[in-house]
Short mmCIF file of C-alpha atoms and ligand atoms in Angstrom, two decimals:
data_model
loop_
_atom_site.label_atom_id
_atom_site.label_comp_id
_atom_site.label_asym_id
_atom_site.label_seq_id
_atom_site.Cartn_x
_atom_site.Cartn_y
_atom_site.Cartn_z
CA MET N 807 -103.66 -53.36 128.10
CA GLU N 808 -101.82 -52.24 125.01
CA GLN N 809 -99.40 -49.29 125.53
CA LYS N 810 -100.21 -46.52 123.10
CA THR N 811 -96.97 -44.82 122.14
CA SER N 812 -97.92 -41.55 120.58
CA VAL N 813 -95.90 -40.94 117.43
CA GLU N 814 -95.92 -37.21 117.05
CA SER N 815 -96.28 -36.19 113.36
CA PRO N 816 -93.02 -34.41 112.58
CA ASN N 817 -94.69 -31.49 110.85
CA SER N 818 -96.85 -30.49 113.66
CA THR N 819 -94.40 -28.89 116.14
CA GLU N 820 -90.69 -29.73 115.28
CA GLN N 821 -89.01 -26.76 113.61
CA LYS N 822 -88.16 -27.70 109.98
CA LYS N 823 -84.45 -27.02 109.46
CA PRO N 824 -84.22 -24.08 107.04
CA VAL N 825 -82.76 -25.09 103.68
CA LYS N 826 -79.47 -23.16 103.38
CA VAL N 827 -78.28 -22.10 99.94
CA ILE N 828 -74.91 -20.58 99.03
CA THR N 829 -73.67 -18.89 95.85
CA TYR N 830 -70.63 -16.83 94.88
CA GLY N 831 -69.72 -14.17 92.38
CA THR N 832 -67.76 -11.02 91.58
CA PHE N 833 -70.96 -9.09 90.83
CA ASP N 834 -69.03 -6.33 89.09
CA LEU N 835 -71.18 -3.60 87.47
CA PHE N 836 -74.23 -5.33 88.94
CA HIS N 837 -76.72 -6.28 86.21
CA GLN N 838 -79.91 -8.17 85.38
CA GLY N 839 -78.05 -11.47 85.06
CA HIS N 840 -76.77 -11.19 88.63
CA TYR N 841 -80.21 -10.16 89.88
CA ARG N 842 -81.95 -13.12 88.24
CA LEU N 843 -79.31 -15.52 89.55
CA LEU N 844 -79.74 -14.34 93.15
CA GLN N 845 -83.55 -14.34 92.82
CA ARG N 846 -83.57 -17.97 91.66
CA ALA N 847 -80.95 -18.98 94.22
CA LYS N 848 -83.12 -17.63 97.00
CA CYS N 849 -86.08 -19.65 95.66
CA LEU N 850 -84.06 -22.86 96.05
CA GLY N 851 -84.24 -22.62 99.85
CA ASP N 852 -85.01 -20.55 102.92
CA TYR N 853 -81.68 -18.93 103.75
CA LEU N 854 -79.28 -17.55 101.12
CA ILE N 855 -75.60 -16.84 101.73
CA VAL N 856 -73.81 -14.89 98.99
CA GLY N 857 -70.02 -14.91 98.71
CA VAL N 858 -68.55 -11.84 97.01
CA THR N 859 -65.00 -12.21 95.66
CA THR N 860 -62.16 -9.94 96.74
CA GLU N 861 -60.16 -8.12 94.03
CA THR N 862 -57.01 -10.00 95.00
CA TYR N 863 -58.77 -13.34 94.59
CA ASP N 864 -60.18 -12.23 91.21
CA ARG N 865 -56.68 -11.23 90.07
CA THR N 866 -55.29 -14.64 90.98
CA ARG N 867 -58.02 -16.34 88.96
CA GLY N 868 -57.24 -14.08 86.00
CA LYS N 869 -60.23 -11.75 86.39
CA LEU N 870 -58.57 -8.42 85.86
CA ASN N 871 -60.01 -4.93 85.65
CA VAL N 872 -62.90 -5.37 88.03
CA VAL N 873 -64.37 -1.86 88.13
CA ASP N 874 -66.48 -1.69 91.30
CA SER N 875 -64.90 -1.82 94.74
CA LEU N 876 -65.66 -4.76 97.02
CA ALA N 877 -67.83 -2.51 99.19
CA THR N 878 -69.89 -1.37 96.20
CA ARG N 879 -70.34 -4.94 94.96
CA ILE N 880 -71.45 -6.10 98.42
CA GLU N 881 -73.87 -3.18 98.66
CA ASN N 882 -75.39 -4.00 95.26
CA VAL N 883 -75.97 -7.60 96.35
CA ARG N 884 -77.46 -6.42 99.66
CA LYS N 885 -79.84 -4.06 97.90
CA THR N 886 -81.51 -6.96 96.05
CA GLY N 887 -82.90 -8.17 99.38
CA PHE N 888 -82.32 -11.83 98.42
CA ALA N 889 -79.21 -12.37 100.53
CA ASP N 890 -79.73 -13.32 104.18
CA GLU N 891 -75.99 -13.25 104.74
CA ILE N 892 -73.05 -11.89 102.71
CA ILE N 893 -69.51 -13.23 103.10
CA ILE N 894 -66.34 -12.47 101.12
CA GLU N 895 -64.55 -15.05 99.00
CA GLU N 896 -60.79 -14.68 99.32
CA THR N 897 -59.11 -17.88 98.24
CA GLN N 898 -59.24 -20.86 95.93
CA GLY N 899 -60.83 -23.78 97.77
CA GLN N 900 -62.76 -21.61 100.23
CA LYS N 901 -66.11 -22.93 98.90
CA PHE N 902 -65.30 -26.42 100.17
CA ASN N 903 -64.84 -25.15 103.74
CA ASP N 904 -67.80 -22.76 103.58
CA VAL N 905 -70.20 -25.56 102.62
CA LYS N 906 -69.27 -27.39 105.80
CA LYS N 907 -68.82 -24.32 107.98
CA TYR N 908 -72.28 -22.97 107.16
CA ASP N 909 -73.90 -26.44 106.96
CA ILE N 910 -75.05 -25.75 103.41
CA ASP N 911 -77.80 -27.84 101.73
CA ILE N 912 -77.56 -26.38 98.20
CA PHE N 913 -74.62 -24.82 96.33
CA THR N 914 -75.67 -22.90 93.22
CA VAL N 915 -74.02 -20.88 90.49
CA GLY N 916 -74.65 -19.97 86.85
CA SER N 917 -74.49 -22.52 84.04
CA ASP N 918 -71.26 -21.01 82.71
CA TRP N 919 -69.67 -23.01 85.56
CA THR N 920 -71.44 -26.30 84.80
CA GLY N 921 -69.36 -29.22 86.11
CA ASN N 922 -66.80 -27.01 87.88
CA PHE N 923 -68.25 -27.56 91.35
CA ASP N 924 -69.38 -31.17 91.08
CA TYR N 925 -66.73 -31.98 93.67
CA LEU N 926 -69.07 -30.43 96.25
CA LYS N 927 -71.77 -33.04 95.56
CA ASP N 928 -70.45 -35.22 98.36
CA TYR N 929 -71.39 -32.47 100.84
CA CYS N 930 -74.47 -30.77 99.42
CA LYS N 931 -76.71 -30.51 96.41
CA VAL N 932 -75.12 -28.66 93.46
CA VAL N 933 -77.47 -26.70 91.16
CA TYR N 934 -76.36 -24.87 87.99
CA LEU N 935 -78.88 -22.18 87.04
CA GLU N 936 -79.35 -21.11 83.42
CA ARG N 937 -77.19 -18.05 82.73
CA THR N 938 -79.03 -14.92 81.56
CA LYS N 939 -78.18 -14.31 77.90
CA ASN N 940 -76.73 -11.11 76.35
CA ILE N 941 -75.56 -9.43 79.52
CA SER N 942 -72.20 -9.61 81.29
CA SER N 943 -69.90 -7.41 83.35
CA THR N 944 -67.30 -7.63 80.57
CA MET N 945 -69.83 -6.23 78.08
CA LEU N 946 -70.74 -3.38 80.48
CA ARG N 947 -67.07 -2.70 81.20
CA GLU N 948 -66.41 -2.28 77.48
CA GLN N 949 -69.48 -0.06 77.07
CA LYS N 950 -68.51 1.98 80.13
CA GLN N 951 -64.88 2.39 79.21
CA GLN N 952 -63.61 3.11 75.74
CA ILE N 953 -61.66 0.14 74.39
CA GLN N 954 -58.03 1.24 74.38
CA ARG N 955 -56.42 0.56 70.98
CA ILE N 956 -52.83 -0.48 71.66
CA GLY N 957 -50.09 0.28 69.17
CA MET N 958 -46.88 -1.69 69.60
CA ILE N 959 -43.42 -0.39 68.72
CA GLY N 960 -41.06 -3.31 68.22
CA THR N 961 -41.58 -6.82 66.92
CA GLY N 962 -39.10 -8.77 69.08
CA ARG N 963 -39.68 -11.88 71.25
CA ILE N 964 -41.61 -10.12 73.98
CA ALA N 965 -43.94 -8.42 71.47
CA GLY N 966 -45.59 -11.73 70.56
CA ARG N 967 -45.96 -12.70 74.21
CA PHE N 968 -47.46 -9.28 74.97
CA LEU N 969 -50.05 -9.71 72.23
CA VAL N 970 -51.20 -13.08 73.61
CA GLU N 971 -51.53 -11.66 77.13
CA ALA N 972 -53.30 -8.47 75.97
CA LYS N 973 -56.06 -10.64 74.53
CA LEU N 974 -56.88 -11.76 78.08
CA VAL N 975 -57.43 -8.25 79.41
CA SER N 976 -60.89 -6.85 78.66
CA GLY N 977 -60.89 -3.21 77.64
CA VAL N 978 -57.82 -3.29 75.38
CA ASN N 979 -57.29 -4.34 71.78
CA VAL N 980 -53.94 -4.53 69.96
CA GLN N 981 -54.54 -2.42 66.84
CA GLY N 982 -51.21 -2.46 65.07
CA VAL N 983 -47.42 -2.54 65.10
CA TYR N 984 -44.68 -0.15 64.03
CA ASN N 985 -41.09 -1.05 63.24
CA PRO N 986 -38.70 1.17 61.30
CA HIS N 987 -37.92 -1.96 59.27
CA THR N 988 -41.16 -2.25 57.29
CA GLU N 989 -40.57 -5.93 56.49
CA SER N 990 -40.47 -6.76 60.22
CA SER N 991 -43.73 -4.94 60.96
CA VAL N 992 -45.44 -6.53 57.92
CA ASN N 993 -44.33 -10.07 58.88
CA PHE N 994 -45.32 -9.55 62.51
CA ALA N 995 -48.69 -8.05 61.52
CA GLU N 996 -49.46 -10.94 59.19
CA LYS N 997 -48.54 -13.49 61.85
CA TRP N 998 -50.66 -11.89 64.56
CA GLY N 999 -53.49 -10.42 62.52
CA VAL N 1000 -52.90 -6.76 63.36
CA ASP N 1001 -52.17 -3.70 61.21
CA ALA N 1002 -48.62 -2.87 60.11
CA TYR N 1003 -47.34 0.71 60.12
CA SER N 1004 -44.12 2.05 58.66
CA ASP N 1005 -45.14 5.70 59.06
CA ARG N 1006 -45.19 6.83 62.69
CA GLU N 1007 -47.74 9.63 62.10
CA ASP N 1008 -50.24 7.11 60.68
CA PHE N 1009 -49.37 4.77 63.57
CA PHE N 1010 -50.01 7.37 66.30
CA GLU N 1011 -53.21 8.41 64.49
CA ALA N 1012 -54.60 4.88 64.72
CA VAL N 1013 -53.96 4.09 68.39
CA ASP N 1014 -54.84 5.35 71.89
CA VAL N 1015 -51.95 3.91 73.88
CA VAL N 1016 -48.44 2.81 72.93
CA TYR N 1017 -46.52 -0.26 74.14
CA ILE N 1018 -42.78 0.03 73.55
CA ALA N 1019 -40.72 -3.14 73.22
CA SER N 1020 -37.90 -1.85 71.02
CA PRO N 1021 -34.14 -1.92 71.88
CA HIS N 1022 -33.34 -0.13 75.19
CA GLU N 1023 -31.60 2.90 73.71
CA THR N 1024 -34.59 3.78 71.49
CA HIS N 1025 -37.07 3.91 74.38
CA TYR N 1026 -36.44 7.59 75.28
CA ARG N 1027 -37.29 9.06 71.88
CA TYR N 1028 -40.24 6.73 71.22
CA ILE N 1029 -41.73 7.53 74.67
CA LYS N 1030 -41.24 11.26 74.07
CA GLU N 1031 -42.83 11.11 70.62
CA ALA N 1032 -45.79 9.05 71.84
CA LEU N 1033 -46.41 11.43 74.77
CA GLU N 1034 -46.15 14.40 72.39
CA HIS N 1035 -48.90 12.72 70.34
CA GLY N 1036 -51.04 12.52 73.48
CA LYS N 1037 -50.67 8.76 73.98
CA HIS N 1038 -50.42 6.87 77.28
CA VAL N 1039 -47.24 4.74 77.26
CA LEU N 1040 -46.28 1.33 78.68
CA CYS N 1041 -42.57 0.82 78.06
CA GLU N 1042 -40.67 -2.39 78.59
CA LYS N 1043 -37.85 -2.29 81.17
CA PRO N 1044 -35.35 -0.73 81.37
CA MET N 1045 -37.55 2.27 80.53
CA VAL N 1046 -34.58 4.65 80.00
CA LEU N 1047 -30.91 4.58 80.89
CA GLN N 1048 -30.46 8.07 82.37
CA ARG N 1049 -32.06 9.64 85.45
CA ALA N 1050 -32.62 13.02 83.77
CA GLN N 1051 -34.44 11.38 80.87
CA ALA N 1052 -36.77 9.54 83.26
CA GLU N 1053 -37.48 12.71 85.24
CA GLU N 1054 -38.17 14.64 82.03
CA LEU N 1055 -40.54 12.03 80.61
CA PHE N 1056 -42.50 11.48 83.83
CA GLY N 1057 -42.69 15.25 84.31
CA TYR N 1058 -44.01 15.76 80.78
CA ALA N 1059 -46.50 12.87 81.08
CA LYS N 1060 -47.83 14.30 84.34
CA GLU N 1061 -48.16 17.73 82.79
CA GLN N 1062 -50.13 16.26 79.88
CA GLY N 1063 -52.30 14.08 82.14
CA LEU N 1064 -50.89 10.97 80.49
CA ILE N 1065 -49.91 7.65 82.07
CA LEU N 1066 -46.28 6.51 81.65
CA PHE N 1067 -45.64 3.02 82.97
CA GLU N 1068 -42.44 1.00 83.20
CA GLY N 1069 -43.11 -2.65 82.35
CA ILE N 1070 -41.32 -4.67 85.02
CA LYS N 1071 -43.89 -7.46 85.16
CA THR N 1072 -42.76 -8.76 88.55
CA ALA N 1073 -43.97 -5.55 90.19
CA TYR N 1074 -47.55 -6.23 89.12
CA CYS N 1075 -47.84 -9.96 89.74
CA PRO N 1076 -50.05 -11.00 92.72
CA GLY N 1077 -47.38 -13.27 94.25
CA PHE N 1078 -44.76 -10.53 94.45
CA THR N 1079 -47.27 -8.11 95.97
CA LYS N 1080 -48.07 -10.77 98.58
CA LEU N 1081 -44.36 -11.38 99.28
CA LEU N 1082 -43.73 -7.66 99.85
CA GLY N 1083 -46.77 -7.50 102.11
CA ILE N 1084 -45.41 -10.35 104.25
CA ALA N 1085 -41.90 -8.89 104.30
CA CYS N 1086 -43.20 -5.48 105.42
CA SER N 1087 -45.64 -6.96 107.96
CA GLY N 1088 -42.88 -7.19 110.54
CA ILE N 1089 -43.00 -10.98 111.02
CA ILE N 1090 -39.28 -11.24 110.07
CA GLY N 1091 -38.43 -8.17 112.14
CA ASN N 1092 -36.40 -5.28 110.74
CA ILE N 1093 -35.13 -6.07 107.27
CA CYS N 1094 -31.35 -5.80 107.16
CA ASN N 1095 -30.28 -7.70 104.07
CA VAL N 1096 -31.74 -8.27 100.61
CA GLU N 1097 -30.06 -10.55 98.07
CA ALA N 1098 -31.64 -10.82 94.64
CA CYS N 1099 -30.19 -12.99 91.90
CA PHE N 1100 -31.39 -13.57 88.33
CA THR N 1101 -29.28 -15.46 85.81
CA LYS N 1102 -30.25 -16.99 82.46
CA LEU N 1103 -27.65 -18.18 79.97
CA GLU N 1104 -28.20 -16.32 76.69
CA ALA N 1105 -27.09 -17.67 73.32
CA PRO N 1106 -23.84 -15.91 72.26
CA GLY N 1107 -25.27 -14.09 69.18
CA THR N 1108 -28.26 -12.50 70.87
CA ARG N 1109 -28.66 -8.72 71.11
CA GLU N 1110 -28.19 -8.91 74.84
CA LEU N 1111 -24.65 -10.28 74.39
CA THR N 1112 -23.61 -8.40 71.25
CA ASP N 1113 -24.88 -4.85 71.72
CA ARG N 1114 -21.56 -3.44 73.04
CA ARG N 1115 -23.13 -0.20 74.27
CA TYR N 1116 -26.48 -1.10 75.81
CA GLY N 1117 -26.34 -4.92 76.10
CA GLY N 1118 -25.09 -7.08 78.94
CA SER N 1119 -26.44 -8.63 82.13
CA PHE N 1120 -27.23 -5.57 84.23
CA THR N 1121 -29.18 -3.58 81.62
CA GLU N 1122 -31.13 -6.76 80.78
CA LEU N 1123 -31.83 -8.22 84.23
CA GLY N 1124 -30.93 -5.45 86.70
CA SER N 1125 -34.46 -4.00 86.80
CA TYR N 1126 -35.91 -7.26 88.13
CA CYS N 1127 -33.30 -7.64 90.87
CA MET N 1128 -33.31 -3.99 91.92
CA LEU N 1129 -37.11 -4.08 92.38
CA PRO N 1130 -37.21 -5.84 95.79
CA VAL N 1131 -34.25 -3.71 96.94
CA LEU N 1132 -36.04 -0.48 96.03
CA LYS N 1133 -39.31 -1.72 97.49
CA LEU N 1134 -37.79 -2.79 100.82
CA PHE N 1135 -34.95 -0.29 101.31
CA GLY N 1136 -36.09 2.64 99.18
CA LYS N 1137 -34.28 4.91 96.73
CA ASP N 1138 -31.82 6.60 99.05
CA TYR N 1139 -28.83 4.31 99.20
CA GLU N 1140 -25.59 5.68 100.73
CA ARG N 1141 -23.25 3.73 98.46
CA ILE N 1142 -23.47 1.61 95.31
CA HIS N 1143 -20.64 -0.52 93.92
CA PHE N 1144 -20.49 -2.59 90.74
CA ASP N 1145 -18.32 -5.67 90.15
CA THR N 1146 -18.43 -7.23 86.71
CA ILE N 1147 -17.07 -10.17 84.79
CA THR N 1148 -16.87 -9.20 81.12
CA GLY N 1149 -16.77 -11.34 78.00
CA GLU N 1150 -14.38 -10.91 75.04
CA ASN N 1151 -16.44 -8.03 73.66
CA GLY N 1152 -16.23 -6.17 76.96
CA LEU N 1153 -19.88 -6.75 77.86
CA ASP N 1154 -20.77 -7.81 81.41
CA ILE N 1155 -21.67 -11.50 81.41
CA PHE N 1156 -21.97 -11.39 85.21
CA THR N 1157 -22.52 -8.36 87.45
CA ARG N 1158 -22.78 -8.02 91.21
CA VAL N 1159 -24.04 -4.76 92.69
CA SER N 1160 -23.53 -3.99 96.39
CA LEU N 1161 -25.64 -1.28 97.97
CA ARG N 1162 -25.33 0.25 101.41
CA TYR N 1163 -28.42 1.77 103.04
CA PRO N 1164 -28.66 3.45 106.42
CA GLY N 1165 -30.18 0.33 107.97
CA GLY N 1166 -29.37 -2.35 105.46
CA ILE N 1167 -27.19 -4.05 102.91
CA ALA N 1168 -28.33 -5.27 99.51
CA THR N 1169 -26.67 -7.43 96.89
CA VAL N 1170 -27.95 -7.77 93.36
CA THR N 1171 -26.52 -10.41 91.02
CA CYS N 1172 -27.31 -10.70 87.31
CA GLY N 1173 -25.84 -13.07 84.76
CA LEU N 1174 -26.39 -13.78 81.06
CA GLY N 1175 -23.11 -15.67 80.74
CA VAL N 1176 -22.73 -17.20 84.21
CA LYS N 1177 -25.27 -19.44 85.93
CA SER N 1178 -26.08 -18.99 89.62
CA GLU N 1179 -28.78 -20.11 92.08
CA GLY N 1180 -31.18 -17.26 91.17
CA ARG N 1181 -33.09 -16.84 94.40
CA LEU N 1182 -34.42 -13.89 96.39
CA LEU N 1183 -33.45 -13.75 100.08
CA ILE N 1184 -34.80 -11.16 102.53
CA ALA N 1185 -33.21 -11.36 105.98
CA GLY N 1186 -34.58 -9.68 109.08
CA THR N 1187 -33.97 -9.52 112.84
CA LYS N 1188 -36.54 -12.28 113.52
CA GLY N 1189 -36.40 -14.46 110.40
CA TYR N 1190 -35.98 -14.54 106.66
CA ILE N 1191 -37.98 -14.97 103.49
CA VAL N 1192 -36.65 -17.06 100.61
CA ALA N 1193 -38.12 -17.37 97.12
CA GLU N 1194 -36.46 -19.76 94.71
CA PRO N 1195 -36.16 -19.07 90.95
CA PRO N 1196 -38.17 -17.91 89.08
CA TRP N 1197 -39.05 -15.58 92.00
CA TRP N 1198 -39.49 -12.82 89.39
CA LYS N 1199 -42.68 -14.72 88.46
CA THR N 1200 -43.53 -15.18 92.13
CA THR N 1201 -45.65 -18.28 92.85
CA TYR N 1202 -44.07 -19.63 96.05
CA PHE N 1203 -41.99 -18.40 98.98
CA GLU N 1204 -41.19 -19.48 102.53
CA VAL N 1205 -40.72 -17.66 105.81
CA HIS N 1206 -38.10 -19.22 108.16
CA TYR N 1207 -37.22 -18.49 111.78
CA GLU N 1208 -34.56 -19.43 114.33
CA ASP N 1209 -36.57 -22.56 115.04
CA SER N 1210 -35.93 -24.45 111.81
CA GLU N 1211 -39.11 -26.47 112.34
CA GLN N 1212 -41.18 -23.33 112.00
CA VAL N 1213 -41.62 -22.68 108.27
CA GLU N 1214 -44.53 -20.74 106.73
CA LYS N 1215 -45.26 -21.50 103.08
CA TYR N 1216 -47.04 -19.11 100.76
CA SER N 1217 -48.14 -19.71 97.19
CA GLU N 1218 -49.90 -17.63 94.61
CA ARG N 1219 -50.89 -18.19 90.99
CA PHE N 1220 -48.92 -16.61 88.16
CA LEU N 1221 -51.00 -16.93 85.04
CA GLY N 1222 -49.47 -17.31 81.61
CA ASP N 1223 -46.57 -15.01 80.87
CA GLY N 1224 -47.75 -12.61 83.57
CA LEU N 1225 -47.82 -9.55 81.27
CA ARG N 1226 -51.64 -9.47 81.75
CA TYR N 1227 -51.11 -8.08 85.26
CA GLU N 1228 -49.06 -5.06 84.10
CA ILE N 1229 -51.44 -4.48 81.17
CA SER N 1230 -54.47 -4.52 83.45
CA ASP N 1231 -52.86 -2.19 86.01
CA PHE N 1232 -51.83 0.13 83.18
CA LEU N 1233 -55.42 0.13 81.90
CA SER N 1234 -56.95 0.77 85.30
CA MET N 1235 -54.55 3.73 85.71
CA ILE N 1236 -55.76 5.07 82.32
CA ASN N 1237 -59.35 4.61 83.53
CA GLY N 1238 -58.58 6.72 86.56
CA LYS N 1239 -58.16 3.94 89.16
CA ASP N 1240 -54.66 4.53 90.56
CA ASP N 1241 -54.89 2.08 93.44
CA ASN N 1242 -52.12 0.07 91.75
CA GLY N 1243 -49.68 2.96 91.30
CA PHE N 1244 -47.77 1.91 94.43
CA LYS N 1245 -46.54 -1.23 92.73
CA LEU N 1246 -43.87 0.67 90.78
CA THR N 1247 -43.79 4.37 91.42
CA ARG N 1248 -42.36 7.09 89.18
CA GLY N 1249 -39.70 7.71 91.83
CA GLU N 1250 -38.62 4.07 91.73
CA SER N 1251 -38.41 4.08 87.92
CA VAL N 1252 -36.34 7.27 88.08
CA ALA N 1253 -34.04 5.67 90.68
CA LEU N 1254 -33.64 2.60 88.46
CA ALA N 1255 -32.69 4.79 85.49
CA GLY N 1256 -30.15 6.50 87.75
CA MET N 1257 -28.61 3.18 88.79
CA LEU N 1258 -28.35 2.05 85.14
CA GLU N 1259 -26.72 5.35 84.25
CA GLU N 1260 -24.17 4.97 87.08
CA PHE N 1261 -23.44 1.43 85.88
CA LEU N 1262 -22.98 2.38 82.22
CA LYS N 1263 -20.75 5.30 83.23
CA ALA N 1264 -18.71 3.02 85.51
CA GLU N 1265 -18.33 0.68 82.53
CA GLY N 1266 -17.30 3.58 80.26
CA ARG N 1267 -20.34 2.93 78.08
CA LEU N 1268 -22.10 6.25 78.57
N1 C2G Y 313 -74.50 -14.79 85.84
C1 C2G Y 313 -75.68 -15.12 85.16
N2 C2G Y 313 -75.95 -14.49 83.97
C2 C2G Y 313 -75.10 -13.55 83.48
C3 C2G Y 313 -73.95 -13.21 84.18
C4 C2G Y 313 -73.66 -13.86 85.37
O1 C2G Y 313 -76.44 -15.95 85.60
N3 C2G Y 313 -75.42 -12.99 82.31
C5 C2G Y 313 -74.20 -15.48 87.09
C6 C2G Y 313 -72.86 -16.23 87.07
O2 C2G Y 313 -72.98 -17.46 86.47
C7 C2G Y 313 -72.54 -16.32 88.54
C8 C2G Y 313 -73.11 -15.02 89.09
O3 C2G Y 313 -74.04 -14.53 88.11
O4 C2G Y 313 -73.19 -17.41 89.09
C9 C2G Y 313 -72.04 -14.00 89.33
O5 C2G Y 313 -71.34 -13.83 88.11
P1 C2G Y 313 -69.90 -13.12 88.15
O6 C2G Y 313 -69.99 -11.89 88.90
O7 C2G Y 313 -69.38 -13.09 86.76
O8 C2G Y 313 -69.03 -14.09 89.02
P2 C2G Y 313 -68.18 -15.35 88.55
O9 C2G Y 313 -66.86 -14.96 88.07
O10 C2G Y 313 -69.01 -16.16 87.63
O11 C2G Y 313 -67.98 -16.08 89.95
O12 C2G Y 313 -65.99 -17.91 92.90
C10 C2G Y 313 -66.76 -17.12 92.04
C11 C2G Y 313 -67.83 -17.90 91.47
O13 C2G Y 313 -67.29 -19.10 91.21
C12 C2G Y 313 -68.49 -17.32 90.25
#
């Protein structure tokens, strides 16, 4: 008698595995485009996971000036009702792990990313959904916040680099340039397609914020004039060369409700912020020694090596090297000592600064005429952190311990010339978000001006 094996039809009882879909986004200033994307993503399956990016991750991928907090962005996604689960996206490469971790069937994202996630096709289906036209967070950001017209004072090397980086920060536009030498401002303006000003009243009239990249000793009066014209100011380092001047300018800016920012780009770059976070986390114990070195051989004829009063290694590079010292040991050093090697014209081609703090020792080394290893070393009671040059554009650092086998490696992206980070933090301060003010405080800029003043006095140059 024939055995009847009953082949159960699969649909009848066996639970169909829900189709799991995942998508990611910043979802800043939540809008119709985001809504339609999530709606269609949900329709692709039964269970939708939405990854919302952290601000730190957005900064590393060059998305600056995100307005809404992570909590707000998550809440806006939740309110759509399409997401069955919300996770946060923190790092590059996380998608790859999430697809496996959550056993994803379909990865989807808007068509502006077409091709970017094809590498996931080995693990799940990848669907690019048509992007909704004529709406974006950048557009809303610019509607929400007045575009800040930047006026630049100075047409030197950094001015060109600043202009390129400013283009990558939404919410600002470089309007024009002023230089007392009309020919310089006209040539610069023609090259970069901005307006040239030789009259400062017309210049201040035409702009909302001022970026100062003129020679060090002119910073004080240009900052003061710009503040007196009601302009927010971002001034290249060293902001000023005397403590009293820094205190006066910050005091006046505060009084007038204006933002005054010192442009030490390292302070605003994601990698340096991460390094400080690790150093202060306690994993290397109590920090007892900081050694920061920055050398770059300058051509003999440059301003840095010919300006007998304000040139030299320490005024040019000191701000970078003093930053980690101020961040890790503070402003209240017990003793500071300068040792310099000077060139024929009496300018310091190599300067070493030794600082004594209640619980620590710091050494800062700068050189425009002497080449050295150029690293940052932070030593503690349990281990040390080392970042090789160019640590002032922090992309990589290591944590070492007694056990030489145990090495932790950290990396972070540093996009372009890195000025975009200071521009975006400056802009978010202007727009009332001061959650980046800790990166370089007024007190630290004042302390820096004080150190430069002590140095110039010790050198008989002030
Ligand atoms: N989107 C859209 N139409 C718009 C704007 C955005 O369909 N007019 C889509 C985007 O393509 C993306 C999602 O909405 O799939 C979120 O957009 P953003 O918040 O701009 O996020 P995005 O930077 O595109 O992040 O890791 C992050 C992701 O890779 C995408």
